[in-house]
């Protein structure tokens, strides 16, 4: 009887929590954070933020990047290809001028070599920045912007540019390729575009 009573009084796991996809960053937030990181000379964080936005990689793939993955010789490349841990499928991404400059500055400051991880861990037990450390850094960025940390996560970084590309082009296949999804349905679910598009159509319909 006691176990039945406990089961009846057990609270749902999601009580009081926001459940669902983490929201992407808005363009104004991206520029505000970049300006802040630059002014405060947070070179490592600026490189991490810019590369996270450009690459659209999952956190585990971003933190395990090596210098040789994104550099040709001693210069940061304009494009890179990496193997995704989750799917074991290659995905290609562009590296914009601003990101190349930020990453180049970080590599030089940290004295990184070709075989080194782009973001070495400051914890001795780990060779590179961990996903939890990355999540904590991101939480700090969100707080710097005055946003609610409950709404954002590492997938916010992955979704940001992908969402902007879809909004501007409506080219779902292009976004699928950029995210490295094997199925188009995965991209639709990931971006939540069916709901967003439906609401947009509804808002434009006056009765």
XYZ file of N, CA, C and O in Angstrom:
828
model
N 0.835 -1.210 0.000
C 0.000 0.000 0.000
C 0.869 1.260 0.000
O 0.575 2.231 -0.656
N 1.985 1.170 0.742
C 2.859 2.348 0.845
C 3.471 2.703 -0.506
O 3.573 3.875 -0.867
N 3.894 1.653 -1.270
C 4.499 1.911 -2.570
C 3.488 2.521 -3.534
O 3.818 3.374 -4.354
N 2.214 2.084 -3.424
C 1.157 2.649 -4.265
C 0.938 4.116 -3.915
O 0.790 4.983 -4.777
N 0.964 4.422 -2.614
C 0.784 5.807 -2.163
C 1.928 6.690 -2.645
O 1.715 7.823 -3.083
N 3.172 6.141 -2.575
C 4.331 6.905 -3.033
C 4.244 7.187 -4.526
O 4.573 8.277 -4.991
N 3.784 6.159 -5.278
C 3.667 6.312 -6.719
C 2.635 7.380 -7.060
O 2.791 8.166 -7.995
N 1.556 7.397 -6.243
C 0.485 8.362 -6.491
C 0.945 9.790 -6.224
O 0.465 10.736 -6.842
N 1.889 9.937 -5.274
C 2.345 11.277 -4.904
C 3.641 11.684 -5.618
O 4.152 12.764 -5.389
N 4.174 10.791 -6.457
C 5.419 11.099 -7.148
C 5.188 12.218 -8.164
O 4.272 12.149 -8.983
N 6.039 13.235 -8.130
C 5.863 14.365 -9.038
C 6.404 14.018 -10.412
O 7.394 13.293 -10.538
N 5.799 14.504 -11.462
C 6.318 14.261 -12.803
C 7.702 14.869 -12.952
O 7.998 15.913 -12.361
N 8.555 14.197 -13.769
C 9.948 14.642 -13.907
C 10.055 16.051 -14.461
O 11.019 16.771 -14.184
N 9.051 16.476 -15.244
C 9.154 17.781 -15.894
C 8.396 18.892 -15.173
O 8.222 19.971 -15.714
N 7.948 18.623 -13.940
C 7.217 19.661 -13.211
C 8.126 20.862 -12.934
O 9.225 20.734 -12.387
N 7.663 22.021 -13.320
C 8.426 23.248 -13.075
C 9.566 23.476 -14.041
O 10.334 24.424 -13.901
N 9.718 22.571 -15.043
C 10.802 22.716 -16.003
C 10.252 23.093 -17.377
O 9.137 22.723 -17.724
N 11.065 23.811 -18.130
C 10.695 24.120 -19.500
C 11.156 22.966 -20.364
O 12.344 22.633 -20.400
N 10.208 22.323 -21.038
C 10.530 21.159 -21.847
C 10.406 21.525 -23.316
O 9.481 22.207 -23.729
N 11.327 21.035 -24.110
C 11.268 21.307 -25.538
C 12.611 21.774 -26.056
O 13.608 21.782 -25.333
N 12.644 22.163 -27.317
C 13.884 22.556 -27.945
C 14.391 23.888 -27.401
O 13.611 24.772 -27.072
N 15.696 23.982 -27.327
C 16.313 25.233 -26.903
C 16.252 26.227 -28.059
O 16.432 25.874 -29.218
N 15.981 27.475 -27.727
C 15.781 28.477 -28.775
C 17.107 28.927 -29.372
O 18.128 28.967 -28.688
N 17.102 29.276 -30.649
C 18.321 29.811 -31.263
C 18.550 31.250 -30.817
O 17.623 31.920 -30.357
N 19.776 31.727 -30.972
C 20.079 33.117 -30.649
C 19.577 34.029 -31.756
O 19.587 33.667 -32.931
N 19.159 35.224 -31.372
C 18.763 36.235 -32.343
C 20.015 36.954 -32.836
O 21.040 36.993 -32.146
N 19.913 37.530 -34.021
C 21.067 38.211 -34.621
C 21.594 39.314 -33.700
O 22.805 39.463 -33.517
N 20.690 40.086 -33.098
C 21.123 41.186 -32.216
C 21.875 40.657 -31.000
O 22.815 41.296 -30.506
N 21.488 39.473 -30.515
C 22.181 38.873 -29.377
C 23.576 38.396 -29.778
O 24.530 38.498 -28.995
N 23.690 37.862 -30.990
C 24.990 37.394 -31.494
C 25.974 38.559 -31.550
O 27.100 38.466 -31.049
N 25.534 39.665 -32.135
C 26.426 40.819 -32.262
C 26.742 41.444 -30.899
O 27.875 41.884 -30.661
N 25.767 41.454 -30.002
C 25.985 42.015 -28.663
C 27.020 41.193 -27.902
O 27.908 41.746 -27.237
N 26.915 39.874 -28.008
C 27.859 39.021 -27.287
C 29.251 39.100 -27.901
O 30.253 39.168 -27.175
N 29.325 39.126 -29.214
C 30.628 39.247 -29.874
C 31.333 40.529 -29.429
O 32.527 40.517 -29.122
N 30.589 41.618 -29.396
C 31.164 42.910 -28.993
C 31.675 42.835 -27.556
O 32.764 43.331 -27.238
N 30.899 42.201 -26.687
C 31.282 42.084 -25.283
C 32.559 41.250 -25.126
O 33.481 41.632 -24.399
N 32.601 40.104 -25.814
C 33.767 39.222 -25.722
C 35.017 39.910 -26.264
O 36.112 39.739 -25.724
N 34.846 40.698 -27.335
C 35.978 41.428 -27.903
C 36.474 42.504 -26.951
O 37.680 42.634 -26.713
N 35.555 43.281 -26.395
C 35.926 44.378 -25.491
C 36.615 43.851 -24.230
O 37.505 44.498 -23.689
N 36.192 42.681 -23.779
C 36.770 42.112 -22.562
C 37.952 41.188 -22.853
O 38.446 40.513 -21.954
N 38.375 41.162 -24.124
C 39.525 40.347 -24.561
C 39.409 38.880 -24.148
O 40.389 38.255 -23.739
N 38.207 38.350 -24.264
C 37.976 36.927 -23.963
C 38.174 36.146 -25.257
O 37.254 35.703 -25.915
N 39.458 36.018 -25.629
C 39.853 35.486 -26.939
C 39.356 34.052 -27.151
O 38.803 33.718 -28.201
N 39.567 33.209 -26.163
C 39.141 31.808 -26.259
C 37.631 31.691 -26.434
O 37.143 30.939 -27.281
N 36.895 32.459 -25.659
C 35.438 32.381 -25.717
C 34.891 32.926 -27.039
O 33.921 32.394 -27.578
N 35.526 33.970 -27.559
C 35.084 34.518 -28.842
C 35.298 33.489 -29.953
O 34.427 33.308 -30.818
N 36.441 32.810 -29.925
C 36.723 31.769 -30.921
C 35.717 30.627 -30.788
O 35.201 30.121 -31.790
N 35.417 30.239 -29.561
C 34.466 29.153 -29.308
C 33.063 29.541 -29.779
O 32.374 28.742 -30.436
N 32.649 30.752 -29.464
C 31.317 31.215 -29.844
C 31.184 31.297 -31.366
O 30.236 30.758 -31.953
N 32.133 31.955 -32.009
C 32.057 32.125 -33.456
C 32.108 30.789 -34.190
O 31.348 30.560 -35.137
N 32.993 29.901 -33.748
C 33.120 28.605 -34.406
C 31.885 27.741 -34.158
O 31.451 26.995 -35.038
N 31.299 27.878 -32.980
C 30.076 27.145 -32.670
C 28.927 27.572 -33.564
O 28.170 26.726 -34.064
N 28.804 28.879 -33.797
C 27.738 29.399 -34.663
C 27.965 28.976 -36.113
O 27.062 28.487 -36.787
N 29.180 29.161 -36.610
C 29.486 28.837 -38.010
C 29.370 27.344 -38.307
O 28.793 26.951 -39.325
N 29.924 26.526 -37.442
C 30.027 25.088 -37.733
C 28.698 24.355 -37.636
O 28.496 23.339 -38.306
N 27.807 24.841 -36.762
C 26.517 24.170 -36.543
C 26.714 22.741 -36.038
O 25.878 21.868 -36.253
N 27.839 22.510 -35.380
C 28.157 21.174 -34.875
C 27.498 20.928 -33.524
O 27.246 21.862 -32.757
N 27.246 19.661 -33.237
C 26.829 19.281 -31.883
C 27.976 19.610 -30.935
O 29.151 19.628 -31.328
N 27.645 19.815 -29.669
C 28.657 20.176 -28.685
C 29.819 19.200 -28.635
O 30.984 19.605 -28.564
N 29.519 17.890 -28.687
C 30.577 16.876 -28.586
C 31.546 16.956 -29.761
O 32.747 16.677 -29.610
N 31.042 17.352 -30.943
C 31.911 17.476 -32.118
C 32.703 18.773 -32.092
O 33.867 18.810 -32.497
N 32.083 19.829 -31.595
C 32.761 21.123 -31.528
C 33.953 21.083 -30.577
O 35.050 21.515 -30.923
N 33.745 20.544 -29.384
C 34.811 20.564 -28.378
C 35.962 19.610 -28.710
O 37.067 19.766 -28.186
N 35.711 18.634 -29.594
C 36.771 17.676 -29.928
C 37.482 18.009 -31.237
O 38.277 17.209 -31.742
N 37.220 19.205 -31.787
C 37.931 19.629 -32.988
C 39.422 19.775 -32.703
O 39.820 20.280 -31.648
N 40.234 19.354 -33.664
C 41.680 19.563 -33.573
C 42.072 20.663 -34.547
O 41.345 20.940 -35.512
N 43.211 21.269 -34.292
C 43.681 22.374 -35.134
C 43.747 21.930 -36.589
O 43.334 22.654 -37.498
N 44.246 20.710 -36.823
C 44.380 20.219 -38.196
C 43.032 20.047 -38.905
O 42.978 20.016 -40.132
N 41.939 19.945 -38.128
C 40.606 19.802 -38.730
C 40.135 21.080 -39.411
O 39.315 21.021 -40.335
N 40.632 22.212 -38.930
C 40.120 23.487 -39.451
C 41.210 24.383 -40.055
O 40.920 25.508 -40.453
N 42.426 23.868 -40.113
C 43.532 24.671 -40.639
C 44.214 24.017 -41.825
O 44.310 22.786 -41.908
N 44.673 24.861 -42.743
C 45.548 24.433 -43.824
C 46.898 25.069 -43.516
O 47.048 26.287 -43.649
N 47.834 24.272 -43.079
C 49.111 24.833 -42.657
C 48.914 25.669 -41.411
O 48.331 25.203 -40.432
N 49.342 26.916 -41.461
C 49.180 27.782 -40.289
C 48.024 28.758 -40.456
O 47.896 29.724 -39.701
N 47.171 28.516 -41.448
C 46.023 29.392 -41.686
C 44.714 28.641 -41.472
O 44.578 27.479 -41.867
N 43.750 29.319 -40.853
C 42.424 28.722 -40.676
C 41.743 28.668 -42.040
O 41.738 29.641 -42.785
N 41.178 27.506 -42.364
C 40.563 27.281 -43.670
C 39.208 27.987 -43.784
O 38.600 28.347 -42.775
N 38.753 28.161 -45.018
C 37.435 28.760 -45.240
C 36.335 27.712 -45.128
O 35.173 28.048 -44.910
N 36.705 26.428 -45.285
C 35.763 25.321 -45.123
C 36.452 24.155 -44.434
O 37.671 24.014 -44.518
N 35.645 23.348 -43.757
C 36.199 22.180 -43.076
C 35.200 21.031 -43.156
O 34.003 21.242 -43.338
N 35.715 19.819 -43.032
C 34.883 18.621 -43.012
C 35.269 17.801 -41.784
O 36.457 17.559 -41.545
N 34.273 17.402 -40.992
C 34.550 16.567 -39.822
C 33.579 15.389 -39.794
O 32.497 15.443 -40.370
N 33.994 14.331 -39.138
C 33.146 13.161 -38.949
C 32.342 13.348 -37.666
O 32.904 13.598 -36.606
N 31.034 13.231 -37.758
C 30.180 13.408 -36.591
C 30.233 12.169 -35.688
O 30.157 11.045 -36.178
N 30.358 12.398 -34.397
C 30.416 11.282 -33.451
C 29.109 10.495 -33.428
O 29.112 9.273 -33.386
N 27.992 11.205 -33.446
C 26.692 10.556 -33.292
C 26.321 9.687 -34.483
O 25.840 8.569 -34.322
N 26.541 10.204 -35.685
C 26.082 9.501 -36.893
C 27.192 8.822 -37.677
O 26.917 8.013 -38.558
N 28.449 9.155 -37.356
C 29.597 8.667 -38.120
C 29.481 9.031 -39.604
O 29.934 8.304 -40.485
N 28.855 10.172 -39.839
C 28.740 10.700 -41.199
C 29.505 12.023 -41.273
O 29.463 12.816 -40.331
N 30.200 12.282 -42.395
C 30.929 13.551 -42.515
C 29.969 14.723 -42.716
O 28.897 14.569 -43.305
N 30.348 15.860 -42.198
C 29.566 17.074 -42.413
C 30.542 18.207 -42.708
O 31.626 18.294 -42.139
N 30.164 19.057 -43.646
C 31.022 20.165 -44.067
C 30.450 21.476 -43.544
O 29.232 21.631 -43.445
N 31.316 22.399 -43.223
C 30.850 23.713 -42.786
C 31.816 24.800 -43.232
O 32.988 24.548 -43.501
N 31.272 26.013 -43.331
C 32.064 27.168 -43.728
C 32.608 27.861 -42.482
O 32.030 27.756 -41.406
N 33.725 28.556 -42.656
C 34.296 29.332 -41.551
C 34.440 30.763 -42.066
O 35.260 31.032 -42.948
N 33.624 31.656 -41.556
C 33.595 33.029 -42.056
C 34.854 33.799 -41.652
O 35.606 33.375 -40.763
N 35.035 34.932 -42.286
C 36.223 35.747 -42.050
C 36.372 36.116 -40.566
O 37.455 35.995 -39.987
N 35.279 36.567 -39.946
C 35.340 36.971 -38.537
C 35.729 35.786 -37.646
O 36.510 35.943 -36.696
N 35.216 34.619 -37.965
C 35.542 33.425 -37.184
C 36.988 33.014 -37.410
O 37.696 32.652 -36.458
N 37.435 33.078 -38.665
C 38.839 32.725 -38.948
C 39.791 33.619 -38.160
O 40.781 33.145 -37.594
N 39.483 34.903 -38.119
C 40.349 35.837 -37.382
C 40.340 35.539 -35.890
O 41.390 35.557 -35.236
N 39.154 35.243 -35.345
C 39.047 34.954 -33.912
C 39.777 33.668 -33.548
O 40.502 33.602 -32.542
N 39.607 32.643 -34.378
C 40.245 31.348 -34.113
C 41.761 31.462 -34.289
O 42.529 30.916 -33.494
N 42.195 32.180 -35.334
C 43.624 32.376 -35.581
C 44.282 33.069 -34.387
O 45.371 32.677 -33.940
N 43.610 34.066 -33.863
C 44.142 34.802 -32.707
C 44.249 33.885 -31.495
O 45.234 33.928 -30.746
N 43.238 33.035 -31.298
C 43.258 32.111 -30.162
C 44.367 31.072 -30.306
O 45.084 30.784 -29.355
N 44.513 30.510 -31.507
C 45.550 29.495 -31.751
C 46.933 30.080 -31.474
O 47.786 29.434 -30.853
N 47.144 31.311 -31.919
C 48.435 31.970 -31.700
C 48.659 32.248 -30.219
O 49.749 31.989 -29.683
N 47.632 32.760 -29.542
C 47.760 33.081 -28.116
C 48.025 31.833 -27.284
O 48.834 31.858 -26.348
N 47.348 30.727 -27.629
C 47.486 29.492 -26.862
C 48.692 28.663 -27.301
O 49.036 27.677 -26.644
N 49.330 29.059 -28.411
C 50.488 28.331 -28.902
C 50.149 26.912 -29.341
O 50.925 25.974 -29.104
N 49.004 26.761 -29.988
C 48.535 25.426 -30.379
C 49.223 24.938 -31.647
O 49.502 25.719 -32.557
N 49.446 23.628 -31.686
C 50.038 23.007 -32.861
C 48.987 22.178 -33.596
O 47.890 21.965 -33.102
N 49.341 21.683 -34.765
C 48.408 20.971 -35.638
C 47.662 19.832 -34.956
O 46.469 19.647 -35.155
N 48.381 19.059 -34.128
C 47.773 17.882 -33.484
C 47.012 18.216 -32.203
O 46.370 17.347 -31.603
N 47.057 19.474 -31.778
C 46.377 19.870 -30.542
C 44.876 20.060 -30.762
O 44.429 20.352 -31.876
N 44.123 19.921 -29.673
C 42.706 20.272 -29.715
C 42.588 21.791 -29.769
O 43.382 22.507 -29.147
N 41.605 22.270 -30.513
C 41.429 23.718 -30.642
C 41.103 24.344 -29.287
O 41.549 25.446 -28.974
N 40.337 23.593 -28.475
C 39.958 24.108 -27.159
C 40.401 23.122 -26.066
O 39.605 22.309 -25.581
N 41.684 23.202 -25.694
C 42.196 22.292 -24.656
C 41.474 22.563 -23.333
O 41.065 23.691 -23.053
N 41.331 21.514 -22.546
C 40.680 21.676 -21.248
C 41.647 22.280 -20.251
O 42.860 22.059 -20.316
N 41.095 23.043 -19.318
C 41.913 23.579 -18.233
C 41.876 22.634 -17.038
O 42.444 22.902 -15.989
N 41.166 21.513 -17.227
C 41.116 20.459 -16.202
C 42.065 19.352 -16.639
O 41.996 18.870 -17.773
N 42.941 18.929 -15.758
C 44.006 17.984 -16.127
C 43.483 16.636 -16.605
O 44.128 15.959 -17.396
N 42.317 16.233 -16.124
C 41.797 14.913 -16.474
C 41.262 14.819 -17.901
O 41.026 13.729 -18.408
N 41.042 15.942 -18.535
C 40.450 15.931 -19.874
C 41.381 16.592 -20.885
O 41.948 17.643 -20.620
N 41.548 15.964 -22.056
C 42.447 16.553 -23.064
C 41.846 17.773 -23.768
O 42.567 18.603 -24.293
N 40.537 17.856 -23.780
C 39.887 18.999 -24.423
C 38.687 19.459 -23.608
O 38.223 18.761 -22.709
N 38.195 20.631 -23.918
C 37.019 21.178 -23.261
C 35.893 20.146 -23.298
O 35.613 19.559 -24.343
N 35.263 19.897 -22.146
C 34.176 18.932 -22.086
C 32.851 19.572 -22.441
O 32.705 20.798 -22.421
N 31.868 18.746 -22.771
C 30.554 19.287 -23.137
C 29.901 20.001 -21.956
O 29.177 20.974 -22.141
N 30.153 19.519 -20.738
C 29.576 20.191 -19.563
C 30.228 21.546 -19.341
O 29.562 22.521 -18.968
N 31.552 21.598 -19.563
C 32.248 22.886 -19.449
C 31.717 23.864 -20.509
O 31.497 25.043 -20.230
N 31.538 23.343 -21.705
C 30.993 24.154 -22.801
C 29.613 24.687 -22.436
O 29.314 25.874 -22.634
N 28.786 23.828 -21.853
C 27.432 24.236 -21.447
C 27.493 25.324 -20.374
O 26.685 26.261 -20.386
N 28.451 25.213 -19.452
C 28.584 26.228 -18.401
C 29.042 27.565 -18.987
O 28.575 28.632 -18.561
N 29.973 27.510 -19.935
C 30.430 28.737 -20.593
C 29.259 29.400 -21.312
O 29.049 30.612 -21.216
N 28.469 28.577 -22.023
C 27.311 29.101 -22.740
C 26.301 29.727 -21.781
O 25.723 30.778 -22.075
N 26.109 29.107 -20.642
C 25.184 29.660 -19.646
C 25.649 31.054 -19.208
O 24.843 31.961 -19.000
N 26.959 31.211 -19.088
C 27.517 32.519 -18.744
C 27.230 33.553 -19.821
O 26.898 34.705 -19.520
N 27.341 33.127 -21.088
C 27.025 34.042 -22.194
C 25.567 34.486 -22.132
O 25.263 35.662 -22.324
N 24.691 33.516 -21.895
C 23.252 33.810 -21.842
C 22.956 34.818 -20.731
O 22.187 35.769 -20.922
N 23.593 34.620 -19.590
C 23.400 35.546 -18.472
C 23.972 36.925 -18.796
O 23.402 37.954 -18.419
N 25.113 36.961 -19.501
C 25.706 38.238 -19.925
C 24.731 39.038 -20.784
O 24.706 40.267 -20.745
N 23.929 38.308 -21.571
C 22.974 38.962 -22.462
C 21.662 39.307 -21.760
O 20.775 39.916 -22.363
N 21.533 38.895 -20.492
C 20.306 39.168 -19.757
C 19.159 38.271 -20.168
O 17.983 38.623 -19.987
N 19.496 37.090 -20.734
C 18.472 36.143 -21.170
C 18.282 35.055 -20.124
O 19.084 34.922 -19.196
N 17.241 34.266 -20.284
C 16.924 33.202 -19.338
C 17.682 31.928 -19.716
O 17.437 31.354 -20.789
N 18.600 31.453 -18.862
C 19.376 30.245 -19.158
C 18.508 29.009 -19.394
O 18.936 28.069 -20.074
N 17.287 29.003 -18.863
C 16.404 27.850 -19.052
C 15.983 27.700 -20.514
O 15.606 26.613 -20.950
N 16.045 28.800 -21.265
C 15.603 28.771 -22.663
C 16.715 28.359 -23.628
O 16.436 28.071 -24.798
N 17.959 28.374 -23.156
C 19.092 28.173 -24.056
C 19.963 27.005 -23.621
O 20.038 26.664 -22.443
N 20.636 26.401 -24.600
C 21.561 25.318 -24.333
C 22.543 25.222 -25.491
O 22.509 26.056 -26.412
N 23.399 24.206 -25.473
C 24.386 24.079 -26.548
C 23.726 23.890 -27.915
O 24.279 24.289 -28.935
N 22.516 23.314 -27.935
C 21.822 23.151 -29.212
C 21.322 24.489 -29.752
O 21.005 24.591 -30.945
N 21.261 25.506 -28.901
C 20.925 26.853 -29.384
C 21.982 27.300 -30.391
O 21.675 27.938 -31.411
N 23.238 26.970 -30.104
C 24.336 27.322 -31.002
C 24.186 26.596 -32.333
O 24.335 27.184 -33.405
N 23.875 25.324 -32.262
C 23.729 24.498 -33.471
C 22.545 24.962 -34.328
O 22.607 24.938 -35.553
N 21.501 25.407 -33.668
C 20.275 25.770 -34.376
C 20.295 27.195 -34.936
O 19.547 27.507 -35.859
N 21.142 28.060 -34.384
C 21.073 29.489 -34.718
C 21.229 29.774 -36.209
O 20.343 30.347 -36.845
N 22.350 29.405 -36.780
C 22.597 29.729 -38.192
C 21.688 28.908 -39.100
O 21.222 29.408 -40.134
N 21.431 27.655 -38.702
C 20.549 26.801 -39.500
C 19.153 27.417 -39.610
O 18.541 27.426 -40.683
N 18.666 27.943 -38.491
C 17.341 28.569 -38.481
C 17.322 29.821 -39.349
O 16.380 30.060 -40.112
N 18.380 30.636 -39.250
C 18.461 31.859 -40.058
C 18.507 31.529 -41.552
O 17.862 32.197 -42.366
N 19.267 30.487 -41.902
C 19.374 30.080 -43.310
C 18.008 29.631 -43.829
O 17.595 29.999 -44.930
N 17.301 28.853 -43.024
C 15.989 28.389 -43.467
C 15.022 29.563 -43.621
O 14.271 29.645 -44.591
N 15.048 30.482 -42.659
C 14.130 31.624 -42.701
C 14.361 32.464 -43.964
O 13.438 33.011 -44.551
N 15.638 32.600 -44.358
C 15.966 33.452 -45.498
C 15.761 32.753 -46.842
O 15.483 33.403 -47.851
N 15.931 31.434 -46.874
C 15.907 30.723 -48.156
C 14.755 29.740 -48.303
O 14.388 29.395 -49.428
N 14.224 29.259 -47.173
C 13.210 28.188 -47.169
C 13.749 26.912 -47.827
O 12.978 26.047 -48.245
N 15.074 26.812 -47.929
C 15.711 25.644 -48.552
C 16.017 24.606 -47.482
O 17.077 24.618 -46.858
N 15.075 23.718 -47.284
C 15.195 22.725 -46.221
C 16.297 21.707 -46.508
O 17.001 21.261 -45.610
N 16.466 21.360 -47.776
C 17.499 20.387 -48.158
C 18.891 20.931 -47.840
O 19.753 20.197 -47.352
N 19.112 22.216 -48.088
C 20.409 22.826 -47.781
C 20.689 22.760 -46.283
O 21.798 22.430 -45.858
N 19.679 23.064 -45.479
C 19.843 23.035 -44.024
C 20.102 21.600 -43.554
O 20.921 21.366 -42.661
N 19.424 20.630 -44.177
C 19.654 19.227 -43.838
C 21.119 18.851 -44.045
O 21.746 18.212 -43.192
N 21.681 19.253 -45.169
C 23.081 18.954 -45.476
C 24.024 19.644 -44.485
O 25.000 19.043 -44.022
N 23.714 20.888 -44.154
C 24.572 21.641 -43.240
C 24.565 21.061 -41.821
O 25.557 21.131 -41.108
N 23.417 20.507 -41.415
C 23.309 19.902 -40.080
C 23.783 18.450 -40.063
O 23.968 17.874 -38.996
N 23.948 17.872 -41.246
C 24.403 16.486 -41.315
C 23.332 15.479 -40.958
O 23.631 14.371 -40.505
N 22.065 15.845 -41.158
C 20.966 14.924 -40.888
C 20.812 13.947 -42.051
O 20.922 14.332 -43.213
N 20.526 12.685 -41.736
C 20.337 11.688 -42.789
C 18.934 11.759 -43.382
O 18.718 11.390 -44.529
N 17.974 12.249 -42.600
C 16.591 12.328 -43.066
C 16.073 13.761 -42.981
O 16.339 14.472 -42.016
N 15.299 14.128 -43.997
C 14.716 15.462 -44.028
C 13.764 15.681 -42.852
O 13.667 16.773 -42.298
N 13.079 14.587 -42.467
C 12.135 14.678 -41.352
C 12.844 15.095 -40.060
O 12.273 15.808 -39.234
N 14.084 14.665 -39.906
C 14.860 15.033 -38.717
C 15.109 16.533 -38.675
O 15.050 17.159 -37.620
N 15.388 17.104 -39.842
C 15.632 18.539 -39.932
C 14.367 19.328 -39.625
O 14.403 20.342 -38.922
N 13.241 18.844 -40.148
C 11.955 19.497 -39.889
C 11.675 19.522 -38.391
O 11.320 20.559 -37.819
N 11.865 18.370 -37.742
C 11.610 18.290 -36.297
C 12.600 19.147 -35.523
O 12.239 19.820 -34.566
N 13.858 19.108 -35.945
C 14.908 19.827 -35.223
C 14.671 21.331 -35.232
O 14.839 22.011 -34.220
N 14.279 21.854 -36.372
C 14.047 23.291 -36.483
C 12.675 23.699 -35.977
O 12.426 24.868 -35.705
N 11.770 22.728 -35.863
C 10.412 23.043 -35.440
C 9.705 23.937 -36.442
O 8.841 24.736 -36.089
N 10.060 23.771 -37.720
C 9.588 24.728 -38.722
C 8.126 24.551 -39.087
O 7.479 25.502 -39.512
N 7.596 23.330 -38.966
C 6.192 23.150 -39.320
C 5.297 24.008 -38.428
O 4.386 24.674 -38.893
N 5.595 24.007 -37.138
C 4.812 24.807 -36.195
C 5.024 26.287 -36.452
O 4.076 27.072 -36.528
N 6.293 26.685 -36.614
C 6.601 28.099 -36.847
C 5.956 28.614 -38.133
O 5.402 29.708 -38.175
N 6.065 27.818 -39.204
C 5.489 28.235 -40.482
C 3.969 28.325 -40.396
O 3.359 29.241 -40.959
N 3.363 27.375 -39.682
C 1.906 27.382 -39.527
C 1.450 28.637 -38.787
O 0.472 29.288 -39.169
N 2.187 28.998 -37.728
C 1.848 30.196 -36.960
C 2.031 31.457 -37.807
O 1.239 32.399 -37.732
N 3.098 31.460 -38.625
C 3.367 32.621 -39.479
C 2.233 32.812 -40.490
O 1.774 33.927 -40.726
N 1.789 31.705 -41.086
C 0.671 31.768 -42.037
C -0.583 32.256 -41.338
O -1.329 33.083 -41.853
N -0.799 31.744 -40.128
C -1.994 32.126 -39.356
C -1.963 33.616 -39.030
O -2.994 34.297 -39.114
N -0.792 34.130 -38.652
C -0.669 35.540 -38.313
C -0.946 36.457 -39.509
O -1.398 37.590 -39.357
N -0.651 35.944 -40.715
C -0.840 36.750 -41.927
C -2.254 36.640 -42.490
O -2.583 37.273 -43.479
N -3.060 35.798 -41.837
C -4.419 35.588 -42.329
C -5.401 36.379 -41.468
O -5.592 36.079 -40.288
N -5.983 37.384 -42.067
C -6.933 38.233 -41.333
C -8.364 37.811 -41.662
O -8.701 37.544 -42.816
N -9.197 37.746 -40.645
C -10.620 37.413 -40.873
C -11.486 38.400 -40.105
O -11.035 39.049 -39.160
